[in-house]
C-alpha cells in the first residue's frame, strides 16, 4: 500500500482545488491532505483517478463520493476531537477515514455485505480504527446512541426518524434528502423533538435502500 510522491502531489492539488471551491475548514483540508484516497479504489488500475473531481464506481454498483462532497459534508459536520459520530453508508471507507483523521470516534453502517467485508479489512490495514457494522442504516445504532453527530452518505428519500432520535441535544444530522436528486440538509437538535433545519444545494447520491428483503433486526459487527 504505497503512498508515492506522485500521489502526494496529486492530493495537494486536490486540496488546493477544494479551497477554490469554497472548502474553508482547515482541519477538513488537512484531513483530506492526509488520507491516501487512491488506496480506497479497490481496483488499483484506476488509482490515478482518485484525485480528480469525480465520483467513482467501487464495485457492487456503489460509488466512492466525489471529493468535494466528502469535504462539504465533513465541513458541515464540524467535527470536534473525540466526538462520537455515526456514518450511514461506509462504502469504500474513505469518508470514515476522513472523520477519523478529524479525531472523531466513528461508528459506520454498510448494507452491502461485499463492501462491508472489503472495507473491514482495508481500514485496519491502513491503521484506521472504526467500529464497522453490517446492517440497515435506517435503524441507526440504538444500542450505541446518542451520537454527537450523524452523517448519511447515500440519498435518503426522507429523513429517517430513528436517526433524528439518536442525536444528542445540540447534536447535528447531515443528510442528502430526495429521491432522484438530493438537497444537502442539516438538522441541529435544539431540544426534545425540536430541530433547526438548513439546506446547502443539490447533489446526486446512490440511494439509501431499505433492507426489506433481509429483514435484519440489528446490525452485526
Ligand atoms: N461514504 C462512502 C460513500 C459510499 S456510497 C465512501 O466514502 O466511499 C453510499 C453507500 O451507502 C453505499 O455503499 C451503499 O451500499 C450504502 N447504503 C445504501 N443504503 C444503505 C442503508 N440503508 N444502510 C447502510 N448503508 C447503505
PDB file of N, CA and C in Angstrom, residues 122-181:
ATOM      1  N   UNK A 122      -9.722  -3.402   4.868  1.00  0.00           N
ATOM      2  CA  UNK A 122      -8.882  -2.296   4.383  1.00  0.00           C
ATOM      3  C   UNK A 122      -8.543  -1.270   5.469  1.00  0.00           C
ATOM      4  N   UNK A 123      -9.551  -0.784   6.188  1.00  0.00           N
ATOM      5  CA  UNK A 123      -9.299   0.328   7.126  1.00  0.00           C
ATOM      6  C   UNK A 123      -8.241  -0.032   8.180  1.00  0.00           C
ATOM      7  N   UNK A 124      -8.368  -1.184   8.872  1.00  0.00           N
ATOM      8  CA  UNK A 124      -7.324  -1.504   9.859  1.00  0.00           C
ATOM      9  C   UNK A 124      -5.951  -1.691   9.209  1.00  0.00           C
ATOM     10  N   UNK A 125      -5.936  -2.222   7.975  1.00  0.00           N
ATOM     11  CA  UNK A 125      -4.647  -2.409   7.298  1.00  0.00           C
ATOM     12  C   UNK A 125      -3.967  -1.061   7.051  1.00  0.00           C
ATOM     13  N   UNK A 126      -4.780   0.015   6.973  1.00  0.00           N
ATOM     14  CA  UNK A 126      -4.222   1.353   6.778  1.00  0.00           C
ATOM     15  C   UNK A 126      -4.008   2.070   8.099  1.00  0.00           C
ATOM     16  N   UNK A 127      -4.319   1.387   9.187  1.00  0.00           N
ATOM     17  CA  UNK A 127      -4.133   1.993  10.512  1.00  0.00           C
ATOM     18  C   UNK A 127      -5.339   2.778  11.000  1.00  0.00           C
ATOM     19  N   UNK A 128      -6.489   2.624  10.352  1.00  0.00           N
ATOM     20  CA  UNK A 128      -7.701   3.343  10.758  1.00  0.00           C
ATOM     21  C   UNK A 128      -8.619   2.440  11.581  1.00  0.00           C
ATOM     22  N   UNK A 129      -8.958   2.911  12.766  1.00  0.00           N
ATOM     23  CA  UNK A 129      -9.803   2.119  13.681  1.00  0.00           C
ATOM     24  C   UNK A 129     -11.183   2.739  13.776  1.00  0.00           C
ATOM     25  N   UNK A 130     -12.172   2.039  13.204  1.00  0.00           N
ATOM     26  CA  UNK A 130     -13.569   2.490  13.338  1.00  0.00           C
ATOM     27  C   UNK A 130     -14.395   1.276  13.749  1.00  0.00           C
ATOM     28  N   UNK A 131     -15.569   1.535  14.318  1.00  0.00           N
ATOM     29  CA  UNK A 131     -16.463   0.413  14.617  1.00  0.00           C
ATOM     30  C   UNK A 131     -17.376   0.250  13.409  1.00  0.00           C
ATOM     31  N   UNK A 132     -17.205  -0.858  12.676  1.00  0.00           N
ATOM     32  CA  UNK A 132     -17.948  -1.068  11.431  1.00  0.00           C
ATOM     33  C   UNK A 132     -19.052  -2.096  11.637  1.00  0.00           C
ATOM     34  N   UNK A 133     -20.218  -1.796  11.076  1.00  0.00           N
ATOM     35  CA  UNK A 133     -21.386  -2.666  11.244  1.00  0.00           C
ATOM     36  C   UNK A 133     -21.997  -2.991   9.891  1.00  0.00           C
ATOM     37  N   UNK A 134     -22.462  -4.228   9.774  1.00  0.00           N
ATOM     38  CA  UNK A 134     -23.178  -4.662   8.581  1.00  0.00           C
ATOM     39  C   UNK A 134     -24.664  -4.670   8.931  1.00  0.00           C
ATOM     40  N   UNK A 135     -25.461  -3.870   8.222  1.00  0.00           N
ATOM     41  CA  UNK A 135     -26.887  -3.842   8.539  1.00  0.00           C
ATOM     42  C   UNK A 135     -27.584  -2.674   7.874  1.00  0.00           C
ATOM     43  N   UNK A 136     -28.773  -2.369   8.359  1.00  0.00           N
ATOM     44  CA  UNK A 136     -29.615  -1.328   7.756  1.00  0.00           C
ATOM     45  C   UNK A 136     -29.490  -0.005   8.512  1.00  0.00           C
ATOM     46  N   UNK A 137     -28.890   0.973   7.822  1.00  0.00           N
ATOM     47  CA  UNK A 137     -28.653   2.272   8.438  1.00  0.00           C
ATOM     48  C   UNK A 137     -29.912   3.033   8.825  1.00  0.00           C
ATOM     49  N   UNK A 138     -31.063   2.670   8.238  1.00  0.00           N
ATOM     50  CA  UNK A 138     -32.308   3.373   8.599  1.00  0.00           C
ATOM     51  C   UNK A 138     -32.588   3.282  10.091  1.00  0.00           C
ATOM     52  N   UNK A 139     -32.117   2.184  10.682  1.00  0.00           N
ATOM     53  CA  UNK A 139     -32.398   1.969  12.113  1.00  0.00           C
ATOM     54  C   UNK A 139     -31.360   2.624  13.013  1.00  0.00           C
ATOM     55  N   UNK A 140     -30.225   3.004  12.419  1.00  0.00           N
ATOM     56  CA  UNK A 140     -29.145   3.559  13.229  1.00  0.00           C
ATOM     57  C   UNK A 140     -28.581   2.498  14.150  1.00  0.00           C
ATOM     58  N   UNK A 141     -28.009   2.943  15.274  1.00  0.00           N
ATOM     59  CA  UNK A 141     -27.441   2.004  16.255  1.00  0.00           C
ATOM     60  C   UNK A 141     -27.960   2.392  17.633  1.00  0.00           C
ATOM     61  N   UNK A 142     -29.238   2.053  17.925  1.00  0.00           N
ATOM     62  CA  UNK A 142     -29.812   2.485  19.198  1.00  0.00           C
ATOM     63  C   UNK A 142     -28.978   2.059  20.408  1.00  0.00           C
ATOM     64  N   UNK A 143     -28.291   0.905  20.274  1.00  0.00           N
ATOM     65  CA  UNK A 143     -27.502   0.401  21.419  1.00  0.00           C
ATOM     66  C   UNK A 143     -26.292   1.270  21.724  1.00  0.00           C
ATOM     67  N   UNK A 144     -25.848   2.097  20.759  1.00  0.00           N
ATOM     68  CA  UNK A 144     -24.698   2.987  20.990  1.00  0.00           C
ATOM     69  C   UNK A 144     -25.110   4.459  21.062  1.00  0.00           C
ATOM     70  N   UNK A 145     -26.398   4.754  20.868  1.00  0.00           N
ATOM     71  CA  UNK A 145     -26.888   6.142  20.866  1.00  0.00           C
ATOM     72  C   UNK A 145     -26.864   6.698  22.292  1.00  0.00           C
ATOM     73  N   UNK A 146     -26.857   8.011  22.488  1.00  0.00           N
ATOM     74  CA  UNK A 146     -26.914   9.036  21.444  1.00  0.00           C
ATOM     75  C   UNK A 146     -25.538   9.376  20.868  1.00  0.00           C
ATOM     76  N   UNK A 147     -25.552   9.952  19.658  1.00  0.00           N
ATOM     77  CA  UNK A 147     -24.335  10.379  18.981  1.00  0.00           C
ATOM     78  C   UNK A 147     -24.248  11.900  18.989  1.00  0.00           C
ATOM     79  N   UNK A 148     -23.021  12.414  18.962  1.00  0.00           N
ATOM     80  CA  UNK A 148     -22.867  13.868  18.835  1.00  0.00           C
ATOM     81  C   UNK A 148     -23.379  14.296  17.462  1.00  0.00           C
ATOM     82  N   UNK A 149     -23.042  13.474  16.462  1.00  0.00           N
ATOM     83  CA  UNK A 149     -23.410  13.836  15.095  1.00  0.00           C
ATOM     84  C   UNK A 149     -23.634  12.574  14.252  1.00  0.00           C
ATOM     85  N   UNK A 150     -24.474  12.727  13.227  1.00  0.00           N
ATOM     86  CA  UNK A 150     -24.720  11.609  12.304  1.00  0.00           C
ATOM     87  C   UNK A 150     -24.571  12.128  10.873  1.00  0.00           C
ATOM     88  N   UNK A 151     -23.884  11.354  10.039  1.00  0.00           N
ATOM     89  CA  UNK A 151     -23.714  11.720   8.624  1.00  0.00           C
ATOM     90  C   UNK A 151     -24.242  10.578   7.755  1.00  0.00           C
ATOM     91  N   UNK A 152     -25.068  10.939   6.765  1.00  0.00           N
ATOM     92  CA  UNK A 152     -25.610   9.938   5.842  1.00  0.00           C
ATOM     93  C   UNK A 152     -24.943  10.173   4.487  1.00  0.00           C
ATOM     94  N   UNK A 153     -24.340   9.120   3.933  1.00  0.00           N
ATOM     95  CA  UNK A 153     -23.597   9.308   2.677  1.00  0.00           C
ATOM     96  C   UNK A 153     -24.293   8.629   1.501  1.00  0.00           C
ATOM     97  N   UNK A 154     -25.620   8.418   1.624  1.00  0.00           N
ATOM     98  CA  UNK A 154     -26.426   7.941   0.490  1.00  0.00           C
ATOM     99  C   UNK A 154     -27.694   8.796   0.476  1.00  0.00           C
ATOM    100  N   UNK A 155     -28.378   8.806  -0.679  1.00  0.00           N
ATOM    101  CA  UNK A 155     -29.532   9.698  -0.841  1.00  0.00           C
ATOM    102  C   UNK A 155     -30.773   9.137  -0.164  1.00  0.00           C
ATOM    103  N   UNK A 156     -31.260   9.844   0.854  1.00  0.00           N
ATOM    104  CA  UNK A 156     -32.421   9.360   1.607  1.00  0.00           C
ATOM    105  C   UNK A 156     -33.701  10.005   1.074  1.00  0.00           C
ATOM    106  N   UNK A 157     -34.719   9.199   0.712  1.00  0.00           N
ATOM    107  CA  UNK A 157     -35.977   9.784   0.228  1.00  0.00           C
ATOM    108  C   UNK A 157     -36.596  10.714   1.277  1.00  0.00           C
ATOM    109  N   UNK A 158     -36.492  10.339   2.551  1.00  0.00           N
ATOM    110  CA  UNK A 158     -36.958  11.168   3.670  1.00  0.00           C
ATOM    111  C   UNK A 158     -35.940  11.075   4.789  1.00  0.00           C
ATOM    112  N   UNK A 159     -36.089  11.945   5.783  1.00  0.00           N
ATOM    113  CA  UNK A 159     -35.163  11.878   6.913  1.00  0.00           C
ATOM    114  C   UNK A 159     -35.645  10.809   7.893  1.00  0.00           C
ATOM    115  N   UNK A 160     -34.847   9.741   8.102  1.00  0.00           N
ATOM    116  CA  UNK A 160     -35.311   8.667   8.992  1.00  0.00           C
ATOM    117  C   UNK A 160     -35.452   9.157  10.438  1.00  0.00           C
ATOM    118  N   UNK A 161     -36.644   8.905  11.000  1.00  0.00           N
ATOM    119  CA  UNK A 161     -36.967   9.365  12.349  1.00  0.00           C
ATOM    120  C   UNK A 161     -36.019   8.742  13.385  1.00  0.00           C
ATOM    121  N   UNK A 162     -35.694   7.460  13.168  1.00  0.00           N
ATOM    122  CA  UNK A 162     -34.821   6.764  14.130  1.00  0.00           C
ATOM    123  C   UNK A 162     -33.474   7.475  14.244  1.00  0.00           C
ATOM    124  N   UNK A 163     -32.999   8.049  13.129  1.00  0.00           N
ATOM    125  CA  UNK A 163     -31.700   8.720  13.169  1.00  0.00           C
ATOM    126  C   UNK A 163     -31.796  10.062  13.887  1.00  0.00           C
ATOM    127  N   UNK A 164     -32.894  10.794  13.622  1.00  0.00           N
ATOM    128  CA  UNK A 164     -33.084  12.071  14.333  1.00  0.00           C
ATOM    129  C   UNK A 164     -33.115  11.835  15.846  1.00  0.00           C
ATOM    130  N   UNK A 165     -33.721  10.710  16.224  1.00  0.00           N
ATOM    131  CA  UNK A 165     -33.850  10.414  17.665  1.00  0.00           C
ATOM    132  C   UNK A 165     -32.520  10.036  18.303  1.00  0.00           C
ATOM    133  N   UNK A 166     -31.540   9.645  17.469  1.00  0.00           N
ATOM    134  CA  UNK A 166     -30.280   9.160  18.043  1.00  0.00           C
ATOM    135  C   UNK A 166     -29.200  10.234  18.162  1.00  0.00           C
ATOM    136  N   UNK A 167     -29.578  11.514  17.921  1.00  0.00           N
ATOM    137  CA  UNK A 167     -28.581  12.563  18.163  1.00  0.00           C
ATOM    138  C   UNK A 167     -28.829  13.245  19.514  1.00  0.00           C
ATOM    139  N   UNK A 168     -27.713  13.679  20.110  1.00  0.00           N
ATOM    140  CA  UNK A 168     -27.770  14.390  21.401  1.00  0.00           C
ATOM    141  C   UNK A 168     -28.383  15.763  21.222  1.00  0.00           C
ATOM    142  N   UNK A 169     -28.802  16.379  22.302  1.00  0.00           N
ATOM    143  CA  UNK A 169     -29.200  17.789  22.246  1.00  0.00           C
ATOM    144  C   UNK A 169     -28.001  18.597  21.778  1.00  0.00           C
ATOM    145  N   UNK A 170     -28.229  19.551  20.909  1.00  0.00           N
ATOM    146  CA  UNK A 170     -27.176  20.335  20.242  1.00  0.00           C
ATOM    147  C   UNK A 170     -26.388  19.520  19.239  1.00  0.00           C
ATOM    148  N   UNK A 171     -26.809  18.287  19.006  1.00  0.00           N
ATOM    149  CA  UNK A 171     -26.149  17.439  18.015  1.00  0.00           C
ATOM    150  C   UNK A 171     -26.648  17.756  16.614  1.00  0.00           C
ATOM    151  N   UNK A 172     -25.982  17.172  15.630  1.00  0.00           N
ATOM    152  CA  UNK A 172     -26.250  17.542  14.240  1.00  0.00           C
ATOM    153  C   UNK A 172     -26.394  16.305  13.362  1.00  0.00           C
ATOM    154  N   UNK A 173     -27.347  16.386  12.422  1.00  0.00           N
ATOM    155  CA  UNK A 173     -27.511  15.336  11.411  1.00  0.00           C
ATOM    156  C   UNK A 173     -27.244  15.979  10.047  1.00  0.00           C
ATOM    157  N   UNK A 174     -26.357  15.369   9.248  1.00  0.00           N
ATOM    158  CA  UNK A 174     -26.089  15.879   7.898  1.00  0.00           C
ATOM    159  C   UNK A 174     -26.581  14.825   6.917  1.00  0.00           C
ATOM    160  N   UNK A 175     -27.546  15.189   6.068  1.00  0.00           N
ATOM    161  CA  UNK A 175     -28.214  14.182   5.238  1.00  0.00           C
ATOM    162  C   UNK A 175     -28.629  14.750   3.875  1.00  0.00           C
ATOM    163  N   UNK A 176     -28.293  14.015   2.794  1.00  0.00           N
ATOM    164  CA  UNK A 176     -28.812  14.427   1.479  1.00  0.00           C
ATOM    165  C   UNK A 176     -30.236  13.868   1.321  1.00  0.00           C
ATOM    166  N   UNK A 177     -31.229  14.740   1.185  1.00  0.00           N
ATOM    167  CA  UNK A 177     -32.628  14.286   1.150  1.00  0.00           C
ATOM    168  C   UNK A 177     -33.228  14.476  -0.235  1.00  0.00           C
ATOM    169  N   UNK A 178     -33.840  13.397  -0.759  1.00  0.00           N
ATOM    170  CA  UNK A 178     -34.514  13.481  -2.058  1.00  0.00           C
ATOM    171  C   UNK A 178     -34.444  12.159  -2.790  1.00  0.00           C
ATOM    172  N   UNK A 179     -35.397  11.930  -3.717  1.00  0.00           N
ATOM    173  CA  UNK A 179     -35.464  10.639  -4.397  1.00  0.00           C
ATOM    174  C   UNK A 179     -34.450  10.542  -5.540  1.00  0.00           C
ATOM    175  N   UNK A 180     -34.547  11.421  -6.559  1.00  0.00           N
ATOM    176  CA  UNK A 180     -33.574  11.314  -7.661  1.00  0.00           C
ATOM    177  C   UNK A 180     -32.407  12.273  -7.471  1.00  0.00           C
ATOM    178  N   UNK A 181     -32.731  13.494  -7.040  1.00  0.00           N
ATOM    179  CA  UNK A 181     -31.694  14.468  -6.716  1.00  0.00           C
ATOM    180  C   UNK A 181     -31.869  14.769  -5.236  1.00  0.00           C
TER     181      UNK A 181
END
